[in-house]
């Protein structure tokens, strides 16, 4: 595949970790790999499932944090390793546009919506973004580590990047979650029991 073929493709691995996960050791390992920058941020993700999305297998996400505001379409499938992701930048300059987004998706036949809040630690590298976060919705809380290939010259090279970072941090070969966060958190999505590491 050419790079242009992958610009609207998310390639990532998500691991659900236990409360005993050694974040300090993980953080030190990632710092030793020399990230270009790091960040800690609180994120609100509101998900919308439209009638068409339910039929075609995609969910809409409105993301809002201190740095960005995006409207995103993400495909749903049997594995989140490779999926369609198209982001529209709504910009932070106009403030919280939740009301506009909700009115927009209602016109598309809104079937369901739900919100997930995340406390995120992120490490940026030229070819990969590594994220540790605690996600919460209603009474459920899940801690995850994600590796996302950001340099996607080919599918093979992107997956090799994930493998390299997973080996460096001890995740290589560990069971990963294959479902999206809405599927993990909300009973209106197909449920699978998450595998836990650490």
PDB file of C-alpha atoms in Angstrom:
ATOM      1  CA  UNK A   1       0.000   0.000   0.000  1.00  0.00           C
ATOM      2  CA  UNK A   2       1.072   3.549  -0.641  1.00  0.00           C
ATOM      3  CA  UNK A   3       1.066   6.088   2.190  1.00  0.00           C
ATOM      4  CA  UNK A   4      -1.933   7.932   0.700  1.00  0.00           C
ATOM      5  CA  UNK A   5      -3.945   4.721   1.006  1.00  0.00           C
ATOM      6  CA  UNK A   6      -3.401   4.762   4.780  1.00  0.00           C
ATOM      7  CA  UNK A   7      -3.985   8.427   5.648  1.00  0.00           C
ATOM      8  CA  UNK A   8      -7.519   7.666   6.870  1.00  0.00           C
ATOM      9  CA  UNK A   9      -6.488   4.402   8.517  1.00  0.00           C
ATOM     10  CA  UNK A  10      -5.738   4.043  12.218  1.00  0.00           C
ATOM     11  CA  UNK A  11      -3.231   1.292  13.023  1.00  0.00           C
ATOM     12  CA  UNK A  12      -2.949   0.631  16.736  1.00  0.00           C
ATOM     13  CA  UNK A  13      -2.862  -1.958  19.492  1.00  0.00           C
ATOM     14  CA  UNK A  14      -4.734  -1.444  22.760  1.00  0.00           C
ATOM     15  CA  UNK A  15      -3.914  -3.319  25.966  1.00  0.00           C
ATOM     16  CA  UNK A  16      -6.061  -3.261  29.096  1.00  0.00           C
ATOM     17  CA  UNK A  17      -3.872  -3.199  32.199  1.00  0.00           C
ATOM     18  CA  UNK A  18      -4.605  -3.996  35.821  1.00  0.00           C
ATOM     19  CA  UNK A  19      -4.586  -1.606  38.782  1.00  0.00           C
ATOM     20  CA  UNK A  20      -1.170  -3.017  39.692  1.00  0.00           C
ATOM     21  CA  UNK A  21       0.415  -1.922  36.401  1.00  0.00           C
ATOM     22  CA  UNK A  22       3.840  -0.341  37.020  1.00  0.00           C
ATOM     23  CA  UNK A  23       3.283   3.078  35.447  1.00  0.00           C
ATOM     24  CA  UNK A  24       6.533   4.511  36.849  1.00  0.00           C
ATOM     25  CA  UNK A  25       8.621   1.812  35.152  1.00  0.00           C
ATOM     26  CA  UNK A  26       6.637   2.151  31.925  1.00  0.00           C
ATOM     27  CA  UNK A  27       7.119   5.931  31.985  1.00  0.00           C
ATOM     28  CA  UNK A  28      10.887   5.565  32.526  1.00  0.00           C
ATOM     29  CA  UNK A  29      11.191   3.087  29.650  1.00  0.00           C
ATOM     30  CA  UNK A  30       9.377   5.454  27.296  1.00  0.00           C
ATOM     31  CA  UNK A  31      11.394   8.454  28.474  1.00  0.00           C
ATOM     32  CA  UNK A  32      14.590   6.483  27.769  1.00  0.00           C
ATOM     33  CA  UNK A  33      13.406   5.969  24.170  1.00  0.00           C
ATOM     34  CA  UNK A  34      13.620   9.745  23.649  1.00  0.00           C
ATOM     35  CA  UNK A  35      10.140  11.065  22.817  1.00  0.00           C
ATOM     36  CA  UNK A  36       9.934  14.342  20.892  1.00  0.00           C
ATOM     37  CA  UNK A  37       7.474  15.527  23.544  1.00  0.00           C
ATOM     38  CA  UNK A  38       5.114  14.271  26.246  1.00  0.00           C
ATOM     39  CA  UNK A  39       1.792  15.460  27.566  1.00  0.00           C
ATOM     40  CA  UNK A  40      -0.788  14.861  30.301  1.00  0.00           C
ATOM     41  CA  UNK A  41      -4.336  15.859  29.467  1.00  0.00           C
ATOM     42  CA  UNK A  42      -7.990  15.251  30.384  1.00  0.00           C
ATOM     43  CA  UNK A  43     -10.172  14.280  27.428  1.00  0.00           C
ATOM     44  CA  UNK A  44     -13.926  14.052  26.940  1.00  0.00           C
ATOM     45  CA  UNK A  45     -15.044  11.691  24.187  1.00  0.00           C
ATOM     46  CA  UNK A  46     -18.752  11.645  23.365  1.00  0.00           C
ATOM     47  CA  UNK A  47     -19.770   8.843  21.015  1.00  0.00           C
ATOM     48  CA  UNK A  48     -22.818   8.815  18.751  1.00  0.00           C
ATOM     49  CA  UNK A  49     -24.271   5.819  16.965  1.00  0.00           C
ATOM     50  CA  UNK A  50     -26.601   6.759  14.131  1.00  0.00           C
ATOM     51  CA  UNK A  51     -29.027   4.427  12.366  1.00  0.00           C
ATOM     52  CA  UNK A  52     -26.750   4.435   9.328  1.00  0.00           C
ATOM     53  CA  UNK A  53     -23.682   3.910  11.507  1.00  0.00           C
ATOM     54  CA  UNK A  54     -25.270   0.894  13.167  1.00  0.00           C
ATOM     55  CA  UNK A  55     -26.043  -0.586   9.752  1.00  0.00           C
ATOM     56  CA  UNK A  56     -22.674   0.248   8.182  1.00  0.00           C
ATOM     57  CA  UNK A  57     -20.435  -0.356  11.211  1.00  0.00           C
ATOM     58  CA  UNK A  58     -19.147   3.045  12.294  1.00  0.00           C
ATOM     59  CA  UNK A  59     -19.432   5.371  15.262  1.00  0.00           C
ATOM     60  CA  UNK A  60     -19.046   9.158  15.424  1.00  0.00           C
ATOM     61  CA  UNK A  61     -16.889  10.674  18.180  1.00  0.00           C
ATOM     62  CA  UNK A  62     -16.778  14.269  19.396  1.00  0.00           C
ATOM     63  CA  UNK A  63     -13.470  14.792  21.211  1.00  0.00           C
ATOM     64  CA  UNK A  64     -12.835  17.845  23.375  1.00  0.00           C
ATOM     65  CA  UNK A  65      -9.753  18.611  25.448  1.00  0.00           C
ATOM     66  CA  UNK A  66      -7.555  21.600  26.250  1.00  0.00           C
ATOM     67  CA  UNK A  67      -5.684  21.293  22.938  1.00  0.00           C
ATOM     68  CA  UNK A  68      -8.175  20.217  20.303  1.00  0.00           C
ATOM     69  CA  UNK A  69     -11.762  19.615  19.299  1.00  0.00           C
ATOM     70  CA  UNK A  70     -12.487  17.000  16.642  1.00  0.00           C
ATOM     71  CA  UNK A  71     -15.391  15.212  15.041  1.00  0.00           C
ATOM     72  CA  UNK A  72     -14.342  11.723  13.998  1.00  0.00           C
ATOM     73  CA  UNK A  73     -15.803   8.734  12.171  1.00  0.00           C
ATOM     74  CA  UNK A  74     -14.353   5.401  13.317  1.00  0.00           C
ATOM     75  CA  UNK A  75     -15.213   2.047  11.830  1.00  0.00           C
ATOM     76  CA  UNK A  76     -16.361  -0.790  14.076  1.00  0.00           C
ATOM     77  CA  UNK A  77     -15.333  -4.353  13.387  1.00  0.00           C
ATOM     78  CA  UNK A  78     -14.052  -7.567  14.864  1.00  0.00           C
ATOM     79  CA  UNK A  79     -10.583  -6.077  15.506  1.00  0.00           C
ATOM     80  CA  UNK A  80      -9.479  -2.492  16.182  1.00  0.00           C
ATOM     81  CA  UNK A  81      -5.908  -3.132  14.974  1.00  0.00           C
ATOM     82  CA  UNK A  82      -6.656  -1.547  11.583  1.00  0.00           C
ATOM     83  CA  UNK A  83      -9.716   0.627  11.067  1.00  0.00           C
ATOM     84  CA  UNK A  84     -10.972   3.648   9.237  1.00  0.00           C
ATOM     85  CA  UNK A  85     -10.572   6.936  11.100  1.00  0.00           C
ATOM     86  CA  UNK A  86     -11.454  10.293   9.540  1.00  0.00           C
ATOM     87  CA  UNK A  87     -10.966  13.414  11.696  1.00  0.00           C
ATOM     88  CA  UNK A  88     -12.488  16.844  11.127  1.00  0.00           C
ATOM     89  CA  UNK A  89     -10.870  19.663  13.102  1.00  0.00           C
ATOM     90  CA  UNK A  90     -13.602  21.739  14.780  1.00  0.00           C
ATOM     91  CA  UNK A  91     -11.051  23.979  16.452  1.00  0.00           C
ATOM     92  CA  UNK A  92     -10.984  25.106  20.062  1.00  0.00           C
ATOM     93  CA  UNK A  93     -11.438  28.789  19.201  1.00  0.00           C
ATOM     94  CA  UNK A  94     -15.259  28.474  19.029  1.00  0.00           C
ATOM     95  CA  UNK A  95     -15.558  26.781  22.427  1.00  0.00           C
ATOM     96  CA  UNK A  96     -17.419  23.582  23.233  1.00  0.00           C
ATOM     97  CA  UNK A  97     -19.534  22.704  20.184  1.00  0.00           C
ATOM     98  CA  UNK A  98     -21.433  19.810  21.765  1.00  0.00           C
ATOM     99  CA  UNK A  99     -24.824  21.401  21.059  1.00  0.00           C
ATOM    100  CA  UNK A 100     -23.957  21.831  17.377  1.00  0.00           C
ATOM    101  CA  UNK A 101     -22.608  18.292  17.105  1.00  0.00           C
ATOM    102  CA  UNK A 102     -25.684  16.800  18.769  1.00  0.00           C
ATOM    103  CA  UNK A 103     -28.015  18.727  16.466  1.00  0.00           C
ATOM    104  CA  UNK A 104     -25.926  17.556  13.502  1.00  0.00           C
ATOM    105  CA  UNK A 105     -26.026  13.852  14.411  1.00  0.00           C
ATOM    106  CA  UNK A 106     -29.727  13.988  15.299  1.00  0.00           C
ATOM    107  CA  UNK A 107     -30.353  14.887  11.653  1.00  0.00           C
ATOM    108  CA  UNK A 108     -28.588  11.643  10.731  1.00  0.00           C
ATOM    109  CA  UNK A 109     -30.939   9.517  12.857  1.00  0.00           C
ATOM    110  CA  UNK A 110     -29.316   9.295  16.278  1.00  0.00           C
ATOM    111  CA  UNK A 111     -29.808   5.863  17.834  1.00  0.00           C
ATOM    112  CA  UNK A 112     -27.513   6.086  20.878  1.00  0.00           C
ATOM    113  CA  UNK A 113     -24.888   8.260  22.577  1.00  0.00           C
ATOM    114  CA  UNK A 114     -22.508   7.901  25.508  1.00  0.00           C
ATOM    115  CA  UNK A 115     -19.591   9.778  27.065  1.00  0.00           C
ATOM    116  CA  UNK A 116     -16.180   8.544  28.206  1.00  0.00           C
ATOM    117  CA  UNK A 117     -13.752  10.719  30.187  1.00  0.00           C
ATOM    118  CA  UNK A 118     -10.042   9.932  30.004  1.00  0.00           C
ATOM    119  CA  UNK A 119      -6.993  11.050  31.998  1.00  0.00           C
ATOM    120  CA  UNK A 120      -4.215  10.631  29.460  1.00  0.00           C
ATOM    121  CA  UNK A 121      -0.410  10.418  29.490  1.00  0.00           C
ATOM    122  CA  UNK A 122       1.043  10.528  25.975  1.00  0.00           C
ATOM    123  CA  UNK A 123       4.540  10.094  24.529  1.00  0.00           C
ATOM    124  CA  UNK A 124       5.148  11.305  20.971  1.00  0.00           C
ATOM    125  CA  UNK A 125       7.786   9.764  18.695  1.00  0.00           C
ATOM    126  CA  UNK A 126       8.314  10.397  14.980  1.00  0.00           C
ATOM    127  CA  UNK A 127       6.803   7.036  14.040  1.00  0.00           C
ATOM    128  CA  UNK A 128       4.556   6.209  16.996  1.00  0.00           C
ATOM    129  CA  UNK A 129       2.325   7.643  19.678  1.00  0.00           C
ATOM    130  CA  UNK A 130       2.173   5.782  22.983  1.00  0.00           C
ATOM    131  CA  UNK A 131      -0.683   6.501  25.368  1.00  0.00           C
ATOM    132  CA  UNK A 132      -1.531   5.420  28.908  1.00  0.00           C
ATOM    133  CA  UNK A 133      -4.961   6.462  30.127  1.00  0.00           C
ATOM    134  CA  UNK A 134      -7.635   5.813  32.689  1.00  0.00           C
ATOM    135  CA  UNK A 135     -11.058   5.870  31.032  1.00  0.00           C
ATOM    136  CA  UNK A 136     -14.308   6.159  32.967  1.00  0.00           C
ATOM    137  CA  UNK A 137     -17.998   6.074  32.105  1.00  0.00           C
ATOM    138  CA  UNK A 138     -20.780   5.759  34.654  1.00  0.00           C
ATOM    139  CA  UNK A 139     -19.491   3.270  37.273  1.00  0.00           C
ATOM    140  CA  UNK A 140     -16.911   1.524  35.069  1.00  0.00           C
ATOM    141  CA  UNK A 141     -13.197   2.419  34.943  1.00  0.00           C
ATOM    142  CA  UNK A 142     -10.631   0.834  32.604  1.00  0.00           C
ATOM    143  CA  UNK A 143      -6.905   1.547  32.314  1.00  0.00           C
ATOM    144  CA  UNK A 144      -5.338   1.120  28.877  1.00  0.00           C
ATOM    145  CA  UNK A 145      -2.045   1.390  27.057  1.00  0.00           C
ATOM    146  CA  UNK A 146      -2.189   2.079  23.320  1.00  0.00           C
ATOM    147  CA  UNK A 147       0.492   2.041  20.641  1.00  0.00           C
ATOM    148  CA  UNK A 148      -0.481   3.877  17.436  1.00  0.00           C
ATOM    149  CA  UNK A 149       1.682   3.991  14.328  1.00  0.00           C
ATOM    150  CA  UNK A 150       1.802   7.579  13.078  1.00  0.00           C
ATOM    151  CA  UNK A 151       4.289   7.014  10.254  1.00  0.00           C
ATOM    152  CA  UNK A 152       2.487   4.733   7.798  1.00  0.00           C
ATOM    153  CA  UNK A 153       4.623   4.160   4.726  1.00  0.00           C
ATOM    154  CA  UNK A 154       3.029   0.717   4.464  1.00  0.00           C
ATOM    155  CA  UNK A 155       0.896  -1.590   6.577  1.00  0.00           C
ATOM    156  CA  UNK A 156       3.911  -3.819   7.156  1.00  0.00           C
ATOM    157  CA  UNK A 157       6.130  -0.982   8.384  1.00  0.00           C
ATOM    158  CA  UNK A 158       3.367   0.402  10.626  1.00  0.00           C
ATOM    159  CA  UNK A 159       2.817  -2.984  12.265  1.00  0.00           C
ATOM    160  CA  UNK A 160       6.597  -3.380  12.644  1.00  0.00           C
ATOM    161  CA  UNK A 161       6.648  -0.049  14.498  1.00  0.00           C
ATOM    162  CA  UNK A 162       4.004  -1.304  16.923  1.00  0.00           C
ATOM    163  CA  UNK A 163       5.987  -4.511  17.465  1.00  0.00           C
ATOM    164  CA  UNK A 164       9.174  -2.549  18.161  1.00  0.00           C
ATOM    165  CA  UNK A 165       7.574  -0.342  20.819  1.00  0.00           C
ATOM    166  CA  UNK A 166       5.738  -3.296  22.359  1.00  0.00           C
ATOM    167  CA  UNK A 167       8.991  -5.238  22.656  1.00  0.00           C
ATOM    168  CA  UNK A 168      10.721  -2.254  24.268  1.00  0.00           C
ATOM    169  CA  UNK A 169       7.984  -1.897  26.888  1.00  0.00           C
ATOM    170  CA  UNK A 170       7.238  -5.571  27.569  1.00  0.00           C
ATOM    171  CA  UNK A 171       3.880  -5.742  25.790  1.00  0.00           C
ATOM    172  CA  UNK A 172       4.927  -7.849  22.815  1.00  0.00           C
ATOM    173  CA  UNK A 173       3.001 -11.124  22.770  1.00  0.00           C
ATOM    174  CA  UNK A 174       0.587 -10.028  25.493  1.00  0.00           C
ATOM    175  CA  UNK A 175      -3.165 -10.380  24.816  1.00  0.00           C
ATOM    176  CA  UNK A 176      -4.629  -7.144  23.474  1.00  0.00           C
ATOM    177  CA  UNK A 177      -8.153  -5.811  23.318  1.00  0.00           C
ATOM    178  CA  UNK A 178      -9.715  -6.120  19.873  1.00  0.00           C
ATOM    179  CA  UNK A 179     -12.813  -4.002  20.520  1.00  0.00           C
ATOM    180  CA  UNK A 180     -13.393  -0.261  20.699  1.00  0.00           C
ATOM    181  CA  UNK A 181     -13.930   1.691  23.915  1.00  0.00           C
ATOM    182  CA  UNK A 182     -17.701   2.072  23.349  1.00  0.00           C
ATOM    183  CA  UNK A 183     -17.886  -1.693  22.945  1.00  0.00           C
ATOM    184  CA  UNK A 184     -16.018  -2.128  26.227  1.00  0.00           C
ATOM    185  CA  UNK A 185     -18.051   0.390  28.191  1.00  0.00           C
ATOM    186  CA  UNK A 186     -21.623   0.285  26.940  1.00  0.00           C
ATOM    187  CA  UNK A 187     -24.004  -2.695  26.778  1.00  0.00           C
ATOM    188  CA  UNK A 188     -25.624  -1.396  23.586  1.00  0.00           C
ATOM    189  CA  UNK A 189     -22.446  -2.402  21.752  1.00  0.00           C
ATOM    190  CA  UNK A 190     -21.380  -6.061  21.291  1.00  0.00           C
ATOM    191  CA  UNK A 191     -19.598  -7.061  24.465  1.00  0.00           C
ATOM    192  CA  UNK A 192     -16.440  -9.108  24.880  1.00  0.00           C
ATOM    193  CA  UNK A 193     -14.542  -9.722  28.089  1.00  0.00           C
ATOM    194  CA  UNK A 194     -11.284  -7.669  27.971  1.00  0.00           C
ATOM    195  CA  UNK A 195      -7.954  -9.390  28.543  1.00  0.00           C
ATOM    196  CA  UNK A 196      -5.851  -7.809  31.302  1.00  0.00           C
ATOM    197  CA  UNK A 197      -2.063  -7.394  31.418  1.00  0.00           C
ATOM    198  CA  UNK A 198       0.202  -6.574  34.354  1.00  0.00           C
TER     199      UNK A 198
END
